[in-house]
Each structure stands twice: as C-alpha cells, then as structure tokens.
C-alpha cells in the first residue's frame, strides 16, 4: 500500500504538468487518513447513491437505436460497427496484445452517428485510454475539411501506460488530433483555448461527482446551439441529473451494454 503510494508519488514527480493533480490527490489522501471512519461510511453511501442513480436512469433509458432515431430523426443507413468492422477488429487484436489494462470504451455507435448528424468539425473529449472514442470521433471528423479533435487524458500511473494512450488510433488520423496528457482541471482549460466553440463533446474522464460538476458547465458553455453533449457512466452518481436540472434541459439516457452488465450514457442537445 505504502509502496504503491510512493511509486505513484515518484510517477507524478517526474511529470511537472501533473503537479497540481498530485497536490489535489495528496489533499484527498490526508483527508481520508484523518477521517477514516467517515470515509468508510462515504464509500457505503456511494453504493447506495449508485443504486438510486441506476434506478433514475433505468426509468428514462432508451436503447442506442431509439436514441439515434429520436435525436437525428432518422435511422442511420449504416451502423458504425459495420462500416468500420475490419478496423475495429484489427485494433481490438492490437490491444489484446499489449500488457496494460485500461478503461473501457464509451457508446461508439452514439458518438459516431451524432458526430455525423451535426457534421462536427470541432470536438473535445475528456478521457482517452486506448482511444476508442477518439478513433470514433476522428473517423467522422476526418470526413470534413478543417476538423479538429482535442482530447484530455490523465494517464494511468504506470511507467508504460502513456505509450498506449490512444493506441487504437491509426497514424493517418493523427494530424487532426491533439492530446493534452494531464488532468482535466488544467487540460480542459487548455483544450478550450484551442477550441473555444465546439460542435460536440464527449465526457469520459474524472469519475468523481465534483470533477463532473466542474467540467460539464465548461463543455456546455463551449457548445454551439444545436451541439451535442455526451457523458459516459452517468449512473455512477447524480452529477448528470443535477447538471440537467441546473440548465433546465431534458436529457436522453441511453442504456449501453458493457461487459456483462449495462451502463448509462447521457445526451443533451443544446
Ligand atoms: C474510461 S477511460 C476513457 C475511455 C475512452 N473515452 C474510450 O471510449 O475508449 C477514462 C480515462 O480518463 C482518464 N482520467 C481519469 N481521471 C482523469 C482526470 N481527472 N483528468 C483527465 N483524465 C482523467 C483515465 O486515466 C482514463 O484514461
């Protein structure tokens, strides 16, 4: 335990861009040491919140096809999973061959069809991992001249994880892609300097309620009218529900198969 904390500390120490995140995490750690009992209760409470959130999502959720139809007014002529079947299979084999296990993918069908629907040329995503959502966005953006994707990603704390971030994205798509490899709190500010107005955003990084409630308004503000806001894993907590209430917009909630379970993706149209 002490070993892994110390290793994480050394990992951060070698990356000055991540010092602010290191200080934030240190603060959280110290807080949990001095309030251990409260922290345990908090983790139990977190599970109860997750149960309630999933219930809230389930009441409103539709499947992927229905969401696309309702939002775009038509069913896609070809599914993303069929159109790029060979590339997806090839890249799937690639990640099976690498040692590092990283975070799972968002709802790629939704991301692709909605990027096509708004004919996105400017997109920001938070959370890259292997790069499935990045690949999906880039395959759509690449069809339109002058397009740009800016992604933020705090890599996993292991020596080799950084070299695998975005590894499913082929070189031919990288000229329109910028990755900012540090925490959202700094990286999202920089991403919005590069793209102050966007057609679409995909949030899939910091999974804490506070992190989401900090980032969602910034992304929403940058979206053009008619732009698409997609948030992954909205069933972890009530951040997405609270944000929808704050801006007074009705969301679409999409039930998404995920390993042997389901998860929920939230969508807002500005
Ligand atoms: C679930 S994965 C992203 C999956 C990706 N969107 C896809 O569809 O393939 C989440 C990623 O967000 C990163 N992350 C976690 N906390 C972050 C933070 N505070 N700022 C930026 N990135 C963060 C993780 O390291 C991880 O690479």
PDB file of C-alpha atoms and ligand atoms in Angstrom:
ATOM      1  CA  UNK A   1       0.000   0.000   0.000  1.00  0.00           C
ATOM      2  CA  UNK A   2       2.746   2.426   1.088  1.00  0.00           C
ATOM      3  CA  UNK A   3       4.846   1.108  -1.781  1.00  0.00           C
ATOM      4  CA  UNK A   4       2.243   1.829  -4.419  1.00  0.00           C
ATOM      5  CA  UNK A   5       1.545   5.301  -2.975  1.00  0.00           C
ATOM      6  CA  UNK A   6       5.254   6.025  -3.043  1.00  0.00           C
ATOM      7  CA  UNK A   7       5.508   4.748  -6.617  1.00  0.00           C
ATOM      8  CA  UNK A   8       2.601   6.994  -7.614  1.00  0.00           C
ATOM      9  CA  UNK A   9       4.377   9.900  -5.928  1.00  0.00           C
ATOM     10  CA  UNK A  10       7.551   9.235  -7.935  1.00  0.00           C
ATOM     11  CA  UNK A  11       5.464   8.884 -11.108  1.00  0.00           C
ATOM     12  CA  UNK A  12       3.902  12.312 -10.516  1.00  0.00           C
ATOM     13  CA  UNK A  13       7.247  13.832  -9.528  1.00  0.00           C
ATOM     14  CA  UNK A  14       8.657  13.127 -12.977  1.00  0.00           C
ATOM     15  CA  UNK A  15       5.709  14.955 -14.621  1.00  0.00           C
ATOM     16  CA  UNK A  16       5.626  18.659 -13.673  1.00  0.00           C
ATOM     17  CA  UNK A  17       2.427  19.251 -15.717  1.00  0.00           C
ATOM     18  CA  UNK A  18       0.684  16.982 -13.229  1.00  0.00           C
ATOM     19  CA  UNK A  19       1.875  18.622 -10.004  1.00  0.00           C
ATOM     20  CA  UNK A  20      -1.497  20.339  -9.417  1.00  0.00           C
ATOM     21  CA  UNK A  21      -3.248  16.935  -9.678  1.00  0.00           C
ATOM     22  CA  UNK A  22      -0.659  15.412  -7.319  1.00  0.00           C
ATOM     23  CA  UNK A  23      -1.424  18.128  -4.736  1.00  0.00           C
ATOM     24  CA  UNK A  24      -5.196  17.580  -5.119  1.00  0.00           C
ATOM     25  CA  UNK A  25      -4.794  13.818  -4.591  1.00  0.00           C
ATOM     26  CA  UNK A  26      -2.469  14.297  -1.649  1.00  0.00           C
ATOM     27  CA  UNK A  27      -5.104  16.558  -0.055  1.00  0.00           C
ATOM     28  CA  UNK A  28      -7.779  13.863  -0.551  1.00  0.00           C
ATOM     29  CA  UNK A  29      -5.478  11.193   0.913  1.00  0.00           C
ATOM     30  CA  UNK A  30      -4.653  13.243   4.004  1.00  0.00           C
ATOM     31  CA  UNK A  31      -8.377  13.950   4.451  1.00  0.00           C
ATOM     32  CA  UNK A  32      -9.183  10.250   4.318  1.00  0.00           C
ATOM     33  CA  UNK A  33      -6.422   9.347   6.828  1.00  0.00           C
ATOM     34  CA  UNK A  34      -7.765  11.797   9.387  1.00  0.00           C
ATOM     35  CA  UNK A  35     -11.404  10.890   8.796  1.00  0.00           C
ATOM     36  CA  UNK A  36     -11.109   7.160   8.150  1.00  0.00           C
ATOM     37  CA  UNK A  37     -14.432   6.153   9.685  1.00  0.00           C
ATOM     38  CA  UNK A  38     -16.308   8.864   7.829  1.00  0.00           C
ATOM     39  CA  UNK A  39     -14.612   7.826   4.585  1.00  0.00           C
ATOM     40  CA  UNK A  40     -15.833   4.220   5.027  1.00  0.00           C
ATOM     41  CA  UNK A  41     -19.366   5.455   5.552  1.00  0.00           C
ATOM     42  CA  UNK A  42     -18.947   7.587   2.465  1.00  0.00           C
ATOM     43  CA  UNK A  43     -17.992   4.588   0.365  1.00  0.00           C
ATOM     44  CA  UNK A  44     -21.096   2.690   1.558  1.00  0.00           C
ATOM     45  CA  UNK A  45     -23.146   5.770   0.816  1.00  0.00           C
ATOM     46  CA  UNK A  46     -21.596   5.854  -2.661  1.00  0.00           C
ATOM     47  CA  UNK A  47     -23.015   2.401  -3.414  1.00  0.00           C
ATOM     48  CA  UNK A  48     -26.449   3.466  -2.236  1.00  0.00           C
ATOM     49  CA  UNK A  49     -26.246   6.530  -4.468  1.00  0.00           C
ATOM     50  CA  UNK A  50     -25.236   4.350  -7.413  1.00  0.00           C
ATOM     51  CA  UNK A  51     -28.273   2.148  -6.875  1.00  0.00           C
ATOM     52  CA  UNK A  52     -30.556   5.180  -6.826  1.00  0.00           C
ATOM     53  CA  UNK A  53     -28.877   6.691  -9.868  1.00  0.00           C
ATOM     54  CA  UNK A  54     -29.248   3.475 -11.862  1.00  0.00           C
ATOM     55  CA  UNK A  55     -32.909   3.413 -10.950  1.00  0.00           C
ATOM     56  CA  UNK A  56     -33.325   7.010 -12.151  1.00  0.00           C
ATOM     57  CA  UNK A  57     -31.508   6.173 -15.398  1.00  0.00           C
ATOM     58  CA  UNK A  58     -33.455   2.950 -15.993  1.00  0.00           C
ATOM     59  CA  UNK A  59     -36.796   4.786 -15.772  1.00  0.00           C
ATOM     60  CA  UNK A  60     -35.813   7.129 -18.590  1.00  0.00           C
ATOM     61  CA  UNK A  61     -33.481   4.990 -20.690  1.00  0.00           C
ATOM     62  CA  UNK A  62     -33.906   4.020 -24.332  1.00  0.00           C
ATOM     63  CA  UNK A  63     -31.660   1.796 -26.434  1.00  0.00           C
ATOM     64  CA  UNK A  64     -28.986   3.118 -28.774  1.00  0.00           C
ATOM     65  CA  UNK A  65     -31.045   2.791 -31.989  1.00  0.00           C
ATOM     66  CA  UNK A  66     -34.029   4.604 -30.467  1.00  0.00           C
ATOM     67  CA  UNK A  67     -31.859   7.428 -29.145  1.00  0.00           C
ATOM     68  CA  UNK A  68     -30.258   7.954 -32.555  1.00  0.00           C
ATOM     69  CA  UNK A  69     -33.654   7.886 -34.285  1.00  0.00           C
ATOM     70  CA  UNK A  70     -35.246  10.326 -31.821  1.00  0.00           C
ATOM     71  CA  UNK A  71     -32.336  12.770 -31.854  1.00  0.00           C
ATOM     72  CA  UNK A  72     -31.498  12.747 -35.571  1.00  0.00           C
ATOM     73  CA  UNK A  73     -34.975  11.973 -36.931  1.00  0.00           C
ATOM     74  CA  UNK A  74     -33.713   9.004 -38.948  1.00  0.00           C
ATOM     75  CA  UNK A  75     -32.087   5.605 -38.625  1.00  0.00           C
ATOM     76  CA  UNK A  76     -28.505   5.510 -39.908  1.00  0.00           C
ATOM     77  CA  UNK A  77     -28.050   3.916 -43.325  1.00  0.00           C
ATOM     78  CA  UNK A  78     -25.069   2.021 -41.976  1.00  0.00           C
ATOM     79  CA  UNK A  79     -24.005   1.228 -38.436  1.00  0.00           C
ATOM     80  CA  UNK A  80     -20.595   2.395 -37.212  1.00  0.00           C
ATOM     81  CA  UNK A  81     -19.837  -1.146 -36.060  1.00  0.00           C
ATOM     82  CA  UNK A  82     -20.457  -2.445 -39.600  1.00  0.00           C
ATOM     83  CA  UNK A  83     -18.865   0.403 -41.546  1.00  0.00           C
ATOM     84  CA  UNK A  84     -15.556   0.069 -39.690  1.00  0.00           C
ATOM     85  CA  UNK A  85     -15.792  -3.618 -38.770  1.00  0.00           C
ATOM     86  CA  UNK A  86     -12.351  -4.564 -40.124  1.00  0.00           C
ATOM     87  CA  UNK A  87     -10.537  -1.658 -38.480  1.00  0.00           C
ATOM     88  CA  UNK A  88     -12.275  -2.281 -35.128  1.00  0.00           C
ATOM     89  CA  UNK A  89     -11.347  -5.974 -35.207  1.00  0.00           C
ATOM     90  CA  UNK A  90      -7.758  -5.189 -36.139  1.00  0.00           C
ATOM     91  CA  UNK A  91      -7.390  -2.640 -33.306  1.00  0.00           C
ATOM     92  CA  UNK A  92      -9.107  -4.992 -30.840  1.00  0.00           C
ATOM     93  CA  UNK A  93      -6.396  -7.561 -31.593  1.00  0.00           C
ATOM     94  CA  UNK A  94      -3.767  -4.874 -31.061  1.00  0.00           C
ATOM     95  CA  UNK A  95      -4.937  -4.042 -27.532  1.00  0.00           C
ATOM     96  CA  UNK A  96      -5.203  -7.712 -26.629  1.00  0.00           C
ATOM     97  CA  UNK A  97      -1.501  -7.962 -27.379  1.00  0.00           C
ATOM     98  CA  UNK A  98      -0.398  -5.183 -25.030  1.00  0.00           C
ATOM     99  CA  UNK A  99       0.267  -5.708 -21.302  1.00  0.00           C
ATOM    100  CA  UNK A 100      -1.562  -2.666 -19.853  1.00  0.00           C
ATOM    101  CA  UNK A 101      -5.263  -2.896 -18.975  1.00  0.00           C
ATOM    102  CA  UNK A 102      -7.015   0.463 -19.160  1.00  0.00           C
ATOM    103  CA  UNK A 103     -10.543   1.945 -19.012  1.00  0.00           C
ATOM    104  CA  UNK A 104     -13.371   0.695 -21.196  1.00  0.00           C
ATOM    105  CA  UNK A 105     -14.955   2.393 -24.158  1.00  0.00           C
ATOM    106  CA  UNK A 106     -17.987   4.678 -24.410  1.00  0.00           C
ATOM    107  CA  UNK A 107     -21.010   4.113 -26.670  1.00  0.00           C
ATOM    108  CA  UNK A 108     -19.214   4.320 -30.009  1.00  0.00           C
ATOM    109  CA  UNK A 109     -22.354   3.971 -32.162  1.00  0.00           C
ATOM    110  CA  UNK A 110     -23.916   7.020 -30.461  1.00  0.00           C
ATOM    111  CA  UNK A 111     -20.707   9.043 -30.672  1.00  0.00           C
ATOM    112  CA  UNK A 112     -20.243   8.348 -34.393  1.00  0.00           C
ATOM    113  CA  UNK A 113     -23.842   8.833 -35.506  1.00  0.00           C
ATOM    114  CA  UNK A 114     -24.245  12.081 -33.561  1.00  0.00           C
ATOM    115  CA  UNK A 115     -20.923  13.453 -34.838  1.00  0.00           C
ATOM    116  CA  UNK A 116     -22.162  12.672 -38.364  1.00  0.00           C
ATOM    117  CA  UNK A 117     -25.561  14.219 -37.617  1.00  0.00           C
ATOM    118  CA  UNK A 118     -24.130  17.606 -36.533  1.00  0.00           C
ATOM    119  CA  UNK A 119     -21.400  17.317 -39.196  1.00  0.00           C
ATOM    120  CA  UNK A 120     -18.928  18.002 -36.400  1.00  0.00           C
ATOM    121  CA  UNK A 121     -15.660  19.688 -37.258  1.00  0.00           C
ATOM    122  CA  UNK A 122     -14.674  20.787 -33.724  1.00  0.00           C
ATOM    123  CA  UNK A 123     -14.870  18.325 -30.871  1.00  0.00           C
ATOM    124  CA  UNK A 124     -13.466  17.984 -27.361  1.00  0.00           C
ATOM    125  CA  UNK A 125     -13.382  14.732 -25.428  1.00  0.00           C
ATOM    126  CA  UNK A 126     -12.160  14.033 -21.920  1.00  0.00           C
ATOM    127  CA  UNK A 127     -10.682  10.571 -21.242  1.00  0.00           C
ATOM    128  CA  UNK A 128      -8.810   8.681 -23.964  1.00  0.00           C
ATOM    129  CA  UNK A 129      -7.460   5.414 -22.521  1.00  0.00           C
ATOM    130  CA  UNK A 130      -6.873   3.076 -25.522  1.00  0.00           C
ATOM    131  CA  UNK A 131      -8.588   5.672 -27.714  1.00  0.00           C
ATOM    132  CA  UNK A 132     -11.824   4.025 -28.871  1.00  0.00           C
ATOM    133  CA  UNK A 133     -13.912   7.188 -28.533  1.00  0.00           C
ATOM    134  CA  UNK A 134     -11.067   9.214 -30.096  1.00  0.00           C
ATOM    135  CA  UNK A 135     -10.910   6.807 -33.040  1.00  0.00           C
ATOM    136  CA  UNK A 136     -14.677   7.034 -33.481  1.00  0.00           C
ATOM    137  CA  UNK A 137     -14.724  10.828 -33.439  1.00  0.00           C
ATOM    138  CA  UNK A 138     -11.711  11.052 -35.730  1.00  0.00           C
ATOM    139  CA  UNK A 139     -13.282   8.715 -38.297  1.00  0.00           C
ATOM    140  CA  UNK A 140     -16.223  11.104 -38.521  1.00  0.00           C
ATOM    141  CA  UNK A 141     -14.301  14.408 -38.281  1.00  0.00           C
ATOM    142  CA  UNK A 142     -11.782  13.275 -40.861  1.00  0.00           C
ATOM    143  CA  UNK A 143     -14.537  13.380 -43.490  1.00  0.00           C
ATOM    144  CA  UNK A 144     -14.776  17.157 -43.154  1.00  0.00           C
ATOM    145  CA  UNK A 145     -12.141  19.709 -44.042  1.00  0.00           C
ATOM    146  CA  UNK A 146     -10.504  21.710 -41.229  1.00  0.00           C
ATOM    147  CA  UNK A 147     -11.721  19.381 -38.489  1.00  0.00           C
ATOM    148  CA  UNK A 148     -10.027  19.106 -35.128  1.00  0.00           C
ATOM    149  CA  UNK A 149     -10.347  16.881 -32.072  1.00  0.00           C
ATOM    150  CA  UNK A 150      -8.794  17.900 -28.760  1.00  0.00           C
ATOM    151  CA  UNK A 151      -8.658  15.208 -26.057  1.00  0.00           C
ATOM    152  CA  UNK A 152      -7.653  15.409 -22.402  1.00  0.00           C
ATOM    153  CA  UNK A 153      -6.309  12.396 -20.559  1.00  0.00           C
ATOM    154  CA  UNK A 154      -4.534  11.847 -17.284  1.00  0.00           C
ATOM    155  CA  UNK A 155      -2.661   8.602 -17.966  1.00  0.00           C
ATOM    156  CA  UNK A 156      -2.746   5.657 -15.565  1.00  0.00           C
ATOM    157  CA  UNK A 157       0.074   5.626 -13.017  1.00  0.00           C
ATOM    158  CA  UNK A 158       2.331   3.076 -14.565  1.00  0.00           C
ATOM    159  CA  UNK A 159       5.555   3.583 -16.391  1.00  0.00           C
ATOM    160  CA  UNK A 160       4.346   2.334 -19.752  1.00  0.00           C
ATOM    161  CA  UNK A 161       0.711   3.395 -19.776  1.00  0.00           C
ATOM    162  CA  UNK A 162       1.422   6.681 -21.589  1.00  0.00           C
ATOM    163  CA  UNK A 163       2.802   4.909 -24.639  1.00  0.00           C
ATOM    164  CA  UNK A 164      -0.509   3.023 -25.016  1.00  0.00           C
ATOM    165  CA  UNK A 165      -2.852   6.017 -24.609  1.00  0.00           C
ATOM    166  CA  UNK A 166      -4.747   6.365 -27.879  1.00  0.00           C
ATOM    167  CA  UNK A 167      -3.040   3.287 -29.320  1.00  0.00           C
ATOM    168  CA  UNK A 168      -6.075   2.228 -31.388  1.00  0.00           C
ATOM    169  CA  UNK A 169      -5.889   5.435 -33.448  1.00  0.00           C
ATOM    170  CA  UNK A 170      -4.011   4.834 -36.710  1.00  0.00           C
ATOM    171  CA  UNK A 171      -1.310   7.340 -37.724  1.00  0.00           C
ATOM    172  CA  UNK A 172      -3.331   8.536 -40.731  1.00  0.00           C
ATOM    173  CA  UNK A 173      -5.893  10.156 -38.390  1.00  0.00           C
ATOM    174  CA  UNK A 174      -3.432  11.811 -36.020  1.00  0.00           C
ATOM    175  CA  UNK A 175      -2.852  15.059 -37.959  1.00  0.00           C
ATOM    176  CA  UNK A 176      -6.237  16.425 -36.802  1.00  0.00           C
ATOM    177  CA  UNK A 177      -5.812  15.245 -33.199  1.00  0.00           C
ATOM    178  CA  UNK A 178      -4.294  16.931 -30.139  1.00  0.00           C
ATOM    179  CA  UNK A 179      -3.952  15.072 -26.839  1.00  0.00           C
ATOM    180  CA  UNK A 180      -3.343  17.058 -23.680  1.00  0.00           C
ATOM    181  CA  UNK A 181      -1.906  14.364 -21.383  1.00  0.00           C
ATOM    182  CA  UNK A 182      -2.679  15.811 -17.964  1.00  0.00           C
ATOM    183  CA  UNK A 183      -5.636  16.249 -15.597  1.00  0.00           C
ATOM    184  CA  UNK A 184      -8.883  17.883 -16.754  1.00  0.00           C
ATOM    185  CA  UNK A 185      -8.646  20.720 -14.259  1.00  0.00           C
ATOM    186  CA  UNK A 186      -5.691  22.038 -16.257  1.00  0.00           C
ATOM    187  CA  UNK A 187      -6.136  20.243 -19.589  1.00  0.00           C
ATOM    188  CA  UNK A 188      -9.765  21.197 -20.207  1.00  0.00           C
ATOM    189  CA  UNK A 189      -8.895  24.875 -19.730  1.00  0.00           C
ATOM    190  CA  UNK A 190      -6.148  24.457 -22.358  1.00  0.00           C
ATOM    191  CA  UNK A 191      -8.454  22.446 -24.660  1.00  0.00           C
ATOM    192  CA  UNK A 192     -10.994  25.271 -24.592  1.00  0.00           C
ATOM    193  CA  UNK A 193      -8.286  27.768 -25.508  1.00  0.00           C
ATOM    194  CA  UNK A 194      -7.607  25.687 -28.639  1.00  0.00           C
ATOM    195  CA  UNK A 195     -11.323  25.181 -29.418  1.00  0.00           C
ATOM    196  CA  UNK A 196     -13.423  27.855 -27.695  1.00  0.00           C
ATOM    197  CA  UNK A 197     -16.532  26.759 -29.619  1.00  0.00           C
ATOM    198  CA  UNK A 198     -17.364  23.140 -30.323  1.00  0.00           C
ATOM    199  CA  UNK A 199     -19.971  21.089 -32.182  1.00  0.00           C
ATOM    200  CA  UNK A 200     -19.773  18.052 -29.919  1.00  0.00           C
ATOM    201  CA  UNK A 201     -18.193  16.936 -26.655  1.00  0.00           C
ATOM    202  CA  UNK A 202     -17.731  13.551 -25.026  1.00  0.00           C
ATOM    203  CA  UNK A 203     -17.070  13.429 -21.270  1.00  0.00           C
ATOM    204  CA  UNK A 204     -15.453  10.198 -20.016  1.00  0.00           C
ATOM    205  CA  UNK A 205     -12.623  11.088 -17.606  1.00  0.00           C
ATOM    206  CA  UNK A 206     -12.761  12.155 -13.937  1.00  0.00           C
ATOM    207  CA  UNK A 207     -15.437   9.922 -12.376  1.00  0.00           C
ATOM    208  CA  UNK A 208     -15.904  11.977  -9.198  1.00  0.00           C
ATOM    209  CA  UNK A 209     -19.121  13.986  -8.774  1.00  0.00           C
ATOM    210  CA  UNK A 210     -17.122  17.174  -8.133  1.00  0.00           C
ATOM    211  CA  UNK A 211     -14.986  16.636 -11.249  1.00  0.00           C
ATOM    212  CA  UNK A 212     -18.069  16.223 -13.426  1.00  0.00           C
ATOM    213  CA  UNK A 213     -19.867  19.210 -11.924  1.00  0.00           C
ATOM    214  CA  UNK A 214     -16.771  21.282 -12.619  1.00  0.00           C
ATOM    215  CA  UNK A 215     -16.295  20.135 -16.228  1.00  0.00           C
ATOM    216  CA  UNK A 216     -19.878  19.771 -17.525  1.00  0.00           C
ATOM    217  CA  UNK A 217     -20.711  23.520 -17.410  1.00  0.00           C
ATOM    218  CA  UNK A 218     -17.461  24.431 -19.183  1.00  0.00           C
ATOM    219  CA  UNK A 219     -18.169  21.992 -22.007  1.00  0.00           C
ATOM    220  CA  UNK A 220     -21.824  23.038 -22.226  1.00  0.00           C
ATOM    221  CA  UNK A 221     -20.869  26.706 -22.420  1.00  0.00           C
ATOM    222  CA  UNK A 222     -18.498  25.988 -25.311  1.00  0.00           C
ATOM    223  CA  UNK A 223     -21.096  24.027 -27.310  1.00  0.00           C
ATOM    224  CA  UNK A 224     -22.692  25.824 -30.242  1.00  0.00           C
ATOM    225  CA  UNK A 225     -26.514  25.934 -30.315  1.00  0.00           C
ATOM    226  CA  UNK A 226     -27.667  22.574 -31.643  1.00  0.00           C
ATOM    227  CA  UNK A 227     -24.397  20.987 -30.496  1.00  0.00           C
ATOM    228  CA  UNK A 228     -24.267  17.577 -28.824  1.00  0.00           C
ATOM    229  CA  UNK A 229     -23.161  16.859 -25.256  1.00  0.00           C
ATOM    230  CA  UNK A 230     -22.438  13.207 -24.461  1.00  0.00           C
ATOM    231  CA  UNK A 231     -21.465  11.977 -20.986  1.00  0.00           C
ATOM    232  CA  UNK A 232     -20.430   8.393 -20.276  1.00  0.00           C
ATOM    233  CA  UNK A 233     -21.044   6.489 -16.996  1.00  0.00           C
ATOM    234  CA  UNK A 234     -23.786   8.817 -15.772  1.00  0.00           C
ATOM    235  CA  UNK A 235     -25.034   6.092 -13.404  1.00  0.00           C
ATOM    236  CA  UNK A 236     -22.037   6.474 -11.051  1.00  0.00           C
ATOM    237  CA  UNK A 237     -23.666   9.407  -9.253  1.00  0.00           C
ATOM    238  CA  UNK A 238     -26.244  12.170  -9.716  1.00  0.00           C
ATOM    239  CA  UNK A 239     -23.919  14.670 -11.411  1.00  0.00           C
ATOM    240  CA  UNK A 240     -25.616  14.354 -14.816  1.00  0.00           C
ATOM    241  CA  UNK A 241     -29.132  14.613 -13.340  1.00  0.00           C
ATOM    242  CA  UNK A 242     -28.122  17.633 -11.248  1.00  0.00           C
ATOM    243  CA  UNK A 243     -26.490  19.303 -14.238  1.00  0.00           C
ATOM    244  CA  UNK A 244     -29.602  18.768 -16.410  1.00  0.00           C
ATOM    245  CA  UNK A 245     -31.709  20.348 -13.672  1.00  0.00           C
ATOM    246  CA  UNK A 246     -29.267  23.227 -13.360  1.00  0.00           C
ATOM    247  CA  UNK A 247     -29.521  24.093 -17.069  1.00  0.00           C
ATOM    248  CA  UNK A 248     -33.176  23.032 -17.211  1.00  0.00           C
ATOM    249  CA  UNK A 249     -32.788  20.691 -20.207  1.00  0.00           C
ATOM    250  CA  UNK A 250     -34.360  17.258 -20.632  1.00  0.00           C
ATOM    251  CA  UNK A 251     -31.716  14.605 -21.288  1.00  0.00           C
ATOM    252  CA  UNK A 252     -31.686  11.482 -23.410  1.00  0.00           C
ATOM    253  CA  UNK A 253     -30.468   8.483 -21.461  1.00  0.00           C
ATOM    254  CA  UNK A 254     -29.107   5.511 -23.330  1.00  0.00           C
ATOM    255  CA  UNK A 255     -28.807   2.003 -21.933  1.00  0.00           C
ATOM    256  CA  UNK A 256     -25.457   0.716 -23.154  1.00  0.00           C
ATOM    257  CA  UNK A 257     -24.245  -2.895 -22.966  1.00  0.00           C
ATOM    258  CA  UNK A 258     -20.939  -3.029 -21.093  1.00  0.00           C
ATOM    259  CA  UNK A 259     -19.013  -6.272 -20.449  1.00  0.00           C
ATOM    260  CA  UNK A 260     -21.596  -8.464 -18.648  1.00  0.00           C
ATOM    261  CA  UNK A 261     -23.661  -5.543 -17.407  1.00  0.00           C
ATOM    262  CA  UNK A 262     -25.163  -2.311 -18.686  1.00  0.00           C
ATOM    263  CA  UNK A 263     -24.159   1.276 -18.130  1.00  0.00           C
ATOM    264  CA  UNK A 264     -25.848   4.559 -18.977  1.00  0.00           C
ATOM    265  CA  UNK A 265     -24.823   7.337 -21.318  1.00  0.00           C
ATOM    266  CA  UNK A 266     -26.411  10.788 -21.105  1.00  0.00           C
ATOM    267  CA  UNK A 267     -27.007  13.081 -24.065  1.00  0.00           C
ATOM    268  CA  UNK A 268     -28.098  16.707 -24.248  1.00  0.00           C
ATOM    269  CA  UNK A 269     -28.789  18.690 -27.389  1.00  0.00           C
ATOM    270  CA  UNK A 270     -28.057  22.393 -26.887  1.00  0.00           C
TER     271      UNK A 270
HETATM  272  C1  LIG B   1     -12.982   5.204 -19.229  1.00  0.00           C
HETATM  273  S1  LIG B   1     -11.444   5.770 -19.771  1.00  0.00           S
HETATM  274  C2  LIG B   1     -11.794   6.589 -21.292  1.00  0.00           C
HETATM  275  C3  LIG B   1     -12.300   5.661 -22.369  1.00  0.00           C
HETATM  276  C4  LIG B   1     -12.416   6.323 -23.730  1.00  0.00           C
HETATM  277  N1  LIG B   1     -13.251   7.515 -23.693  1.00  0.00           N
HETATM  278  C5  LIG B   1     -12.986   5.324 -24.738  1.00  0.00           C
HETATM  279  O1  LIG B   1     -14.160   5.432 -25.116  1.00  0.00           O
HETATM  280  O2  LIG B   1     -12.224   4.433 -25.140  1.00  0.00           O
HETATM  281  C6  LIG B   1     -11.132   7.113 -18.698  1.00  0.00           C
HETATM  282  C7  LIG B   1      -9.816   7.832 -18.950  1.00  0.00           C
HETATM  283  O3  LIG B   1      -9.859   9.089 -18.259  1.00  0.00           O
HETATM  284  C8  LIG B   1      -8.628   9.286 -17.585  1.00  0.00           C
HETATM  285  N2  LIG B   1      -8.845  10.179 -16.434  1.00  0.00           N
HETATM  286  C9  LIG B   1      -9.249   9.845 -15.176  1.00  0.00           C
HETATM  287  N3  LIG B   1      -9.314  10.929 -14.398  1.00  0.00           N
HETATM  288  C10 LIG B   1      -8.956  11.989 -15.160  1.00  0.00           C
HETATM  289  C11 LIG B   1      -8.809  13.382 -14.928  1.00  0.00           C
HETATM  290  N4  LIG B   1      -9.050  13.913 -13.722  1.00  0.00           N
HETATM  291  N5  LIG B   1      -8.420  14.162 -15.955  1.00  0.00           N
HETATM  292  C12 LIG B   1      -8.178  13.626 -17.186  1.00  0.00           C
HETATM  293  N6  LIG B   1      -8.268  12.317 -17.458  1.00  0.00           N
HETATM  294  C13 LIG B   1      -8.658  11.504 -16.472  1.00  0.00           C
HETATM  295  C14 LIG B   1      -8.182   7.878 -17.198  1.00  0.00           C
HETATM  296  O4  LIG B   1      -6.826   7.810 -16.911  1.00  0.00           O
HETATM  297  C15 LIG B   1      -8.602   7.094 -18.447  1.00  0.00           C
HETATM  298  O5  LIG B   1      -7.585   7.104 -19.409  1.00  0.00           O
END
